mmCIF file of C-alpha atoms in Angstrom:
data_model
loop_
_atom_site.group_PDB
_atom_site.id
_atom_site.type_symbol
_atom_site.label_atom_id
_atom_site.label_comp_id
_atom_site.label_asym_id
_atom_site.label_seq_id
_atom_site.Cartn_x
_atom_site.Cartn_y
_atom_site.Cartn_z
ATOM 1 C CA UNK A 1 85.668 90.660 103.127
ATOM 2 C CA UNK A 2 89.061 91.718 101.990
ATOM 3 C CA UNK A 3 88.829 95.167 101.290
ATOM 4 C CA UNK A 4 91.919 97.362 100.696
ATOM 5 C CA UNK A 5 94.450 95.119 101.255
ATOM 6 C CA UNK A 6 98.014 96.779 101.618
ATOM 7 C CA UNK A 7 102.020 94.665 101.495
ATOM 8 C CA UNK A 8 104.104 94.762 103.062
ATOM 9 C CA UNK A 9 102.818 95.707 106.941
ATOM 10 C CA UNK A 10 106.693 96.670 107.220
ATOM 11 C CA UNK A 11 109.852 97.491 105.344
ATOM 12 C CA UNK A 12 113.198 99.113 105.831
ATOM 13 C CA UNK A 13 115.327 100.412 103.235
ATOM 14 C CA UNK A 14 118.587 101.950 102.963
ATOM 15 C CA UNK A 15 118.749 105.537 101.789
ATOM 16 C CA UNK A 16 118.563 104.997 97.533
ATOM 17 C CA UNK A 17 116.835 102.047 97.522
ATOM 18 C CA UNK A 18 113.585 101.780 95.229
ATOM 19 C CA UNK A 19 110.565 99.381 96.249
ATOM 20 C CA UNK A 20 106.939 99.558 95.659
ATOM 21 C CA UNK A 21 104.530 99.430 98.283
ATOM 22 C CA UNK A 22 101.234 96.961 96.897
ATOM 23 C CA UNK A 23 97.244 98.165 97.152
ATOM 24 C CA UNK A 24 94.813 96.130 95.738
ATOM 25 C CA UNK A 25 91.025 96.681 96.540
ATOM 26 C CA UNK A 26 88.252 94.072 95.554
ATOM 27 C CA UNK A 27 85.349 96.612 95.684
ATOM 28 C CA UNK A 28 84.947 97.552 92.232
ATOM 29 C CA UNK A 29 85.851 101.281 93.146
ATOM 30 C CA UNK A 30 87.360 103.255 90.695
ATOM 31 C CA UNK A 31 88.548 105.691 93.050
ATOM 32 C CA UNK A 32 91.876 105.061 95.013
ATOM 33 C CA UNK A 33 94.976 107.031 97.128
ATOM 34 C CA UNK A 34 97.721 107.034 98.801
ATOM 35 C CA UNK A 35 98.180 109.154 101.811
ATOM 36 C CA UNK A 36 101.172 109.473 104.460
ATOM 37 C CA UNK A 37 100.850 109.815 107.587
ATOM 38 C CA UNK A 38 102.973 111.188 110.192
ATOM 39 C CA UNK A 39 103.755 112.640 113.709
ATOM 40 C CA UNK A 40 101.355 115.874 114.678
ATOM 41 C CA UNK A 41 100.221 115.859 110.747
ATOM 42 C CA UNK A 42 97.055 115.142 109.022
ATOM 43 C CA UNK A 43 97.202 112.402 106.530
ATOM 44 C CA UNK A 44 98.375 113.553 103.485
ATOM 45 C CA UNK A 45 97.810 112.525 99.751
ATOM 46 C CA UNK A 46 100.452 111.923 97.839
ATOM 47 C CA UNK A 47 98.773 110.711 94.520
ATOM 48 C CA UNK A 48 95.214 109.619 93.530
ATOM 49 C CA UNK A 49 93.608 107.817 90.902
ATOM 50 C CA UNK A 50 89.946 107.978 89.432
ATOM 51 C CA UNK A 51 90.044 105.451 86.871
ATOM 52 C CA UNK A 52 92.159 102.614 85.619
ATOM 53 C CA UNK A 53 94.620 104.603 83.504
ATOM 54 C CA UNK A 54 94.187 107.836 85.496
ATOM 55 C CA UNK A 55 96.635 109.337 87.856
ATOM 56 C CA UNK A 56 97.318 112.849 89.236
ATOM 57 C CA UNK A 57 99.385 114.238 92.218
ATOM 58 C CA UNK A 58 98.294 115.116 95.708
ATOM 59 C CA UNK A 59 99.605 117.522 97.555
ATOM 60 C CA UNK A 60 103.258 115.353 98.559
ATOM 61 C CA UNK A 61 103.566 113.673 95.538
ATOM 62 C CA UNK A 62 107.700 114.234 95.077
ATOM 63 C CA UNK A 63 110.235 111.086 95.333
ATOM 64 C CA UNK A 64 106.654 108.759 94.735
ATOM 65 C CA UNK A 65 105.238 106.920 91.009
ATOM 66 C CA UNK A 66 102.040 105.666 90.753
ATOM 67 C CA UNK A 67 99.969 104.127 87.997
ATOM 68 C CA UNK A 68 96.731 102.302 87.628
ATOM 69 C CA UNK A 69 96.848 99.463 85.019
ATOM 70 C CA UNK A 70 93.349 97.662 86.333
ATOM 71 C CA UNK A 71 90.460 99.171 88.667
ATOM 72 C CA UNK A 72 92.147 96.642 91.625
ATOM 73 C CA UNK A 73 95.747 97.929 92.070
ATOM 74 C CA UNK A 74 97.240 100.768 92.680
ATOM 75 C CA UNK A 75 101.012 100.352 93.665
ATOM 76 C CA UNK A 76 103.154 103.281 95.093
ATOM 77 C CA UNK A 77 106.966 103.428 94.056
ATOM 78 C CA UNK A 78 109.769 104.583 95.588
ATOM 79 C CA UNK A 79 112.139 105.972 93.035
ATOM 80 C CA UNK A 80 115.481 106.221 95.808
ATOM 81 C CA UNK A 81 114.345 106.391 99.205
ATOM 82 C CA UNK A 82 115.211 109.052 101.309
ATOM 83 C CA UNK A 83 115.006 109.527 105.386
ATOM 84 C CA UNK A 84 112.705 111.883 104.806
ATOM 85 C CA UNK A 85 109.997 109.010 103.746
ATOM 86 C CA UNK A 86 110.176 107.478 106.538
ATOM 87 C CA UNK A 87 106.271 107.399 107.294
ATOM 88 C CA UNK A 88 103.496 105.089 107.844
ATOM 89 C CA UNK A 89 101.567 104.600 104.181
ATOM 90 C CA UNK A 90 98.062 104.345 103.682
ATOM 91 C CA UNK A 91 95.911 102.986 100.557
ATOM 92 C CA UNK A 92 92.385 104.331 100.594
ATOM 93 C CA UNK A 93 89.360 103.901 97.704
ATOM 94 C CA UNK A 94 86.082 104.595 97.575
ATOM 95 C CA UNK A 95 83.082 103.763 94.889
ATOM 96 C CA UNK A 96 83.651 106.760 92.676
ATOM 97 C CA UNK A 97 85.446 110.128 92.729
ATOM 98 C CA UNK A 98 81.908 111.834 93.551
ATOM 99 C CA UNK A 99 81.666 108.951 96.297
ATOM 100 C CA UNK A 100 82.147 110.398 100.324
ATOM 101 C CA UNK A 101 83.137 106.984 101.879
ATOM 102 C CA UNK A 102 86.590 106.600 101.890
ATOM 103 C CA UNK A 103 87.829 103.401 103.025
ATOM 104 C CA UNK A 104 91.305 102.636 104.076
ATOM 105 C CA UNK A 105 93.450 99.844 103.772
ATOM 106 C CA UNK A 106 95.811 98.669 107.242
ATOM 107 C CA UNK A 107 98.875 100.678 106.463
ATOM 108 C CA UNK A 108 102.392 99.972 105.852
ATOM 109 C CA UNK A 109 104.960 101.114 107.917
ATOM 110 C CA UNK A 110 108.156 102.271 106.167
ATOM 111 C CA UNK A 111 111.507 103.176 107.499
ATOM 112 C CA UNK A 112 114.223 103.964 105.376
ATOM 113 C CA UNK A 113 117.912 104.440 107.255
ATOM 114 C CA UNK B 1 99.621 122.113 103.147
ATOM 115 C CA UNK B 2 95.921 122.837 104.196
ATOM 116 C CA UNK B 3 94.872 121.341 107.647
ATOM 117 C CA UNK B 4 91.922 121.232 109.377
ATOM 118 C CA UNK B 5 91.997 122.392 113.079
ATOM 119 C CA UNK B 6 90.877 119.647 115.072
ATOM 120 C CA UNK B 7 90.102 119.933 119.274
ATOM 121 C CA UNK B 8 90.789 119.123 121.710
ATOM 122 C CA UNK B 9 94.373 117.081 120.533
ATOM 123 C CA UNK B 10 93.724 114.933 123.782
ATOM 124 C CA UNK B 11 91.565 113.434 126.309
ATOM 125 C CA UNK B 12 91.376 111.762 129.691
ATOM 126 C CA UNK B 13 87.751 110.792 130.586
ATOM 127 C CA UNK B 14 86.377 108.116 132.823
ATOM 128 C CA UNK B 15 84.533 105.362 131.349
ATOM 129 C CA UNK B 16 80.631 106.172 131.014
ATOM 130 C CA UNK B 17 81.160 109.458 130.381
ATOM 131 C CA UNK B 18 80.109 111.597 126.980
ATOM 132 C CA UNK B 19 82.572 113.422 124.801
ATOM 133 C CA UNK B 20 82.715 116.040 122.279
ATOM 134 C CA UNK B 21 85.161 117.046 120.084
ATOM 135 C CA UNK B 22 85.149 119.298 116.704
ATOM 136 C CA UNK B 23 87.018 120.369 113.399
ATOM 137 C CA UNK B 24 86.557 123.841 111.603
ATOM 138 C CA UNK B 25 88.543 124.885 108.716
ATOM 139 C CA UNK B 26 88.208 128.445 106.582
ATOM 140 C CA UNK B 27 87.563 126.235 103.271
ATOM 141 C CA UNK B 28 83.878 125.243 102.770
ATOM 142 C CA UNK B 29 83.271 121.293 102.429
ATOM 143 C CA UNK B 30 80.371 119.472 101.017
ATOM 144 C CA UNK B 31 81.413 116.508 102.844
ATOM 145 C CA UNK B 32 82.688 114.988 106.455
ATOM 146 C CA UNK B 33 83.736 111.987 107.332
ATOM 147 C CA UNK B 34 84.916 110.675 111.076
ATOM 148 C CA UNK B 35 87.118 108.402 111.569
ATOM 149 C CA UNK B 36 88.213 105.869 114.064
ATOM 150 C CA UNK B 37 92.342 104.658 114.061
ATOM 151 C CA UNK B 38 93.426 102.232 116.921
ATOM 152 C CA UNK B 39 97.312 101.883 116.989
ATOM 153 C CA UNK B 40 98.901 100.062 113.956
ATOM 154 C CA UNK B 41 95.803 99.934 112.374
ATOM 155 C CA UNK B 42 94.001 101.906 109.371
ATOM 156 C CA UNK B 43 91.273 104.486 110.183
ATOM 157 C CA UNK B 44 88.006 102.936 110.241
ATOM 158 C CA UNK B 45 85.338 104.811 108.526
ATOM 159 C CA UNK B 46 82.485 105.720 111.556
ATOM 160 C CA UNK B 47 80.138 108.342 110.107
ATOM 161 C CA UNK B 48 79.548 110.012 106.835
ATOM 162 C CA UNK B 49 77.701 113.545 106.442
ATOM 163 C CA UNK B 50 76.452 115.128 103.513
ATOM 164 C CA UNK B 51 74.579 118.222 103.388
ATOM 165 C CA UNK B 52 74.637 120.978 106.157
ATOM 166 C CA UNK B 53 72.694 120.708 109.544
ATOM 167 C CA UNK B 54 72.803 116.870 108.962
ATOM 168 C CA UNK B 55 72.731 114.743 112.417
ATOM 169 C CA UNK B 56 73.920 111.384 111.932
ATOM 170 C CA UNK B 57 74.130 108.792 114.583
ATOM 171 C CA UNK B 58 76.058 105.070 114.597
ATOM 172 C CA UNK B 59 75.367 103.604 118.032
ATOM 173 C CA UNK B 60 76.784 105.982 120.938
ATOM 174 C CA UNK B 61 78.206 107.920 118.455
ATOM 175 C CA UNK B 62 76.827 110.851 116.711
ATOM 176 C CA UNK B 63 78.191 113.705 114.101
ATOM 177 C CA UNK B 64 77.103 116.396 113.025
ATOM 178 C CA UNK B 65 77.667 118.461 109.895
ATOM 179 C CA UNK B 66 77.537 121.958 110.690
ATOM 180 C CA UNK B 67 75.822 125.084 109.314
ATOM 181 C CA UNK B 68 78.284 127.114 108.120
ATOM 182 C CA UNK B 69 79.614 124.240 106.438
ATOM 183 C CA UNK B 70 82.944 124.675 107.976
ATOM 184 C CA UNK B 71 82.703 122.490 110.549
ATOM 185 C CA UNK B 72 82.016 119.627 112.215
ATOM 186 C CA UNK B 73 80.924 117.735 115.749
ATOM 187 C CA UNK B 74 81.320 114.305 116.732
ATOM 188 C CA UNK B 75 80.167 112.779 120.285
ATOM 189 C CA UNK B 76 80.172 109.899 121.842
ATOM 190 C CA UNK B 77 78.175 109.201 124.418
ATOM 191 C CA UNK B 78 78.543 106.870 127.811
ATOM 192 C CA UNK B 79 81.966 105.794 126.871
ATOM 193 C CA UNK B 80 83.605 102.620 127.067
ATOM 194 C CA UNK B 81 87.321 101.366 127.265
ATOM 195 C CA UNK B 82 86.976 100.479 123.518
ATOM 196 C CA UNK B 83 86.440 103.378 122.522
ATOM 197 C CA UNK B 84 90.139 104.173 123.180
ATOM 198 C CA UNK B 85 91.825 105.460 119.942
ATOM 199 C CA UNK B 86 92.866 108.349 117.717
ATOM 200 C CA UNK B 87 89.414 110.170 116.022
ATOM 201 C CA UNK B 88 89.952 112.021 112.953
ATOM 202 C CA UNK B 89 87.499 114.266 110.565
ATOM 203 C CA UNK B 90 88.360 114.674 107.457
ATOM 204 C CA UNK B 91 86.783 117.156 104.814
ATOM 205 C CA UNK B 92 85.994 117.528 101.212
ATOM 206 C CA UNK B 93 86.390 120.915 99.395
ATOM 207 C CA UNK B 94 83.524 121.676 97.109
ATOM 208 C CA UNK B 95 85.687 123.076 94.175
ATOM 209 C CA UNK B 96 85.572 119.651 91.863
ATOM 210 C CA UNK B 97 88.589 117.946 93.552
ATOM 211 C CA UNK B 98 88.585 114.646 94.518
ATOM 212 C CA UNK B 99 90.924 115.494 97.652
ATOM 213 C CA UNK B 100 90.275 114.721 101.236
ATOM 214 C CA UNK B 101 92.190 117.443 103.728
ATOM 215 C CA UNK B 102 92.547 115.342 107.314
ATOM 216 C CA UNK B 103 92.281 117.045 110.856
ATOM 217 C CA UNK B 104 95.705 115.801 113.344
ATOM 218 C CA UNK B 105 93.090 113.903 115.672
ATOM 219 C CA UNK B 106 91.787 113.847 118.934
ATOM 220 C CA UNK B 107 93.576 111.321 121.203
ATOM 221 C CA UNK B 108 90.924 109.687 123.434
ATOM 222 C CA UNK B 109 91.705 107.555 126.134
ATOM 223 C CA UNK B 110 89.389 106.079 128.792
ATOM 224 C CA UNK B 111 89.672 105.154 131.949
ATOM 225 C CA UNK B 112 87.667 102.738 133.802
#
C-alpha cells in the first residue's frame, strides 16, 4: 500500500542550487500536485497535472518546473534555489480531476541556506 | 492568495471531551474535504462531502457540509490523546478548476 510516495524526506541546498524533489503514485490517478506548505499559511499549489503530458500552474508556481511523462511521476524542479523556498513540499493525487479525494504523499522538507 | 478562514487556530481540551471547529470562505465550493496532519507527517484524508446539507460521519468524527455552501463543520466527539494533531478543511471552487484552496488549521491538543 504505497501510495504517494515522496524523496527525499529532507534536503538542504545552498542558495542557486537546482534539485528535483521525486512523486510517484501507484494508484492509477491521473490527477496529481504539488503544494507548499508553510508557517500560519494554507497549503498552497504550486503546479498540477491532469494527465500524463498535462501541466499548468497553481497559484505559487515561480522558481518551480514540473512535467508529467507517465500517469506515476510527477517530479518538482528547482531551477536555483532561493531562501525564500525554504518550505515543507507536498505531492498529492487523486483518481481524476473531477475526483474530491485528495490524497497526500509524506512531505519533504526543504531548506535551502 | 485565497484562504479559507478556519476557527478556532487552537485548542486545549481534556480527553473525553467533544469539539467543534469550522471553515467559511466568500467563494462557493462543491466540495470539502477534512483533514488530519500529525507532525512530520502528510495530511491524512478523514472525511469527504459532496453536496450541501450532507452529514458525514467516520467513527467519533463527523463533518458537515453546510447550506450556504460556504462552509463547513467538523466534530469530534469524546476525544482521545490520539486525536492530537493539526485539522485542516480544504475546499473546491465550483468554476471548472481543479484547485483545492486550504484553511491554516485548527491545532488540537488533548489532555488526559
Amino acid at each position: 500500500n504505497a501510495g504517494v510516495t515522496q524523496t527525499p524526506k529532507f534536503q538542504v541546498l545552498k542558495t542557486g542550487q537546482s534539485m528535483t524533489l521525486q512523486c510517484a503514485q501507484d494508484m492509477n490517478h491521473e490527477y496529481m500536485s504539488w503544494y507548499r506548505q508553510d508557517p500560519g499559511m494554507g497549503l498552497r499549489l504550486i503546479h498540477y497535472s491532469v494527465g500524463a503530458g498535462i501541466t499548468d500552474q497553481g497559484e505559487v508556481p515561480n522558481g518551480y518546473n514540473v512535467s508529467r511523462s507517465t500517469t506515476e511521476d510527477f517530479p518538482l524542479r528547482l531551477l536555483s534555489a532561493a531562501p525564500s523556498q525554504t518550505s515543507v513540499y507536498f505531492c498529492a493525487s487523486s483518481r481524476t480531476q473531477n475526483t474530491g479525494e485528495l490524497f497526500f504523499g509524506e512531505g519533504s522538507r526543504l531548506t535551502v541556506l | 492568495g485565497q484562504q479559507l478562514n478556519q476557527s478556532p487556530q487552537s485548542m486545549f481540551i481534556q480527553e473525553g471531551e467533544d469539539v467543534s471547529m469550522n471553515c467559511t470562505s466568500s467563494s462557493i465550493f462543491n466540495t470539502w474535504l477534512w483533514y488530519k496532519q500529525e507532525p512530520g507527517e502528510g495530511p491524512v484524508l478523514l472525511i469527504a462531502l459532496y453536496k450541501a446539507g450532507e452529514l458525514t460521519s467516520n467513527g467519533r468524527l463527523t463533518a458537515q457540509f453546510g447550506i450556504t455552501r460556504k462552509d463547513s463543520f467538523l466534530n469530534i466527539s469524546a476525544s482521545i490523546p490520539s486525536d492530537v494533531g493539526i485539522y485542516f478543511c480544504a475546499g473546491r471552487v465550483t468554476s471548472g478548476t481543479y484547485k483545492y484552496i486550504f484553511g491554516t488549521g485548527t491545532r488540537l491538543k488533548v489532555l488526559a
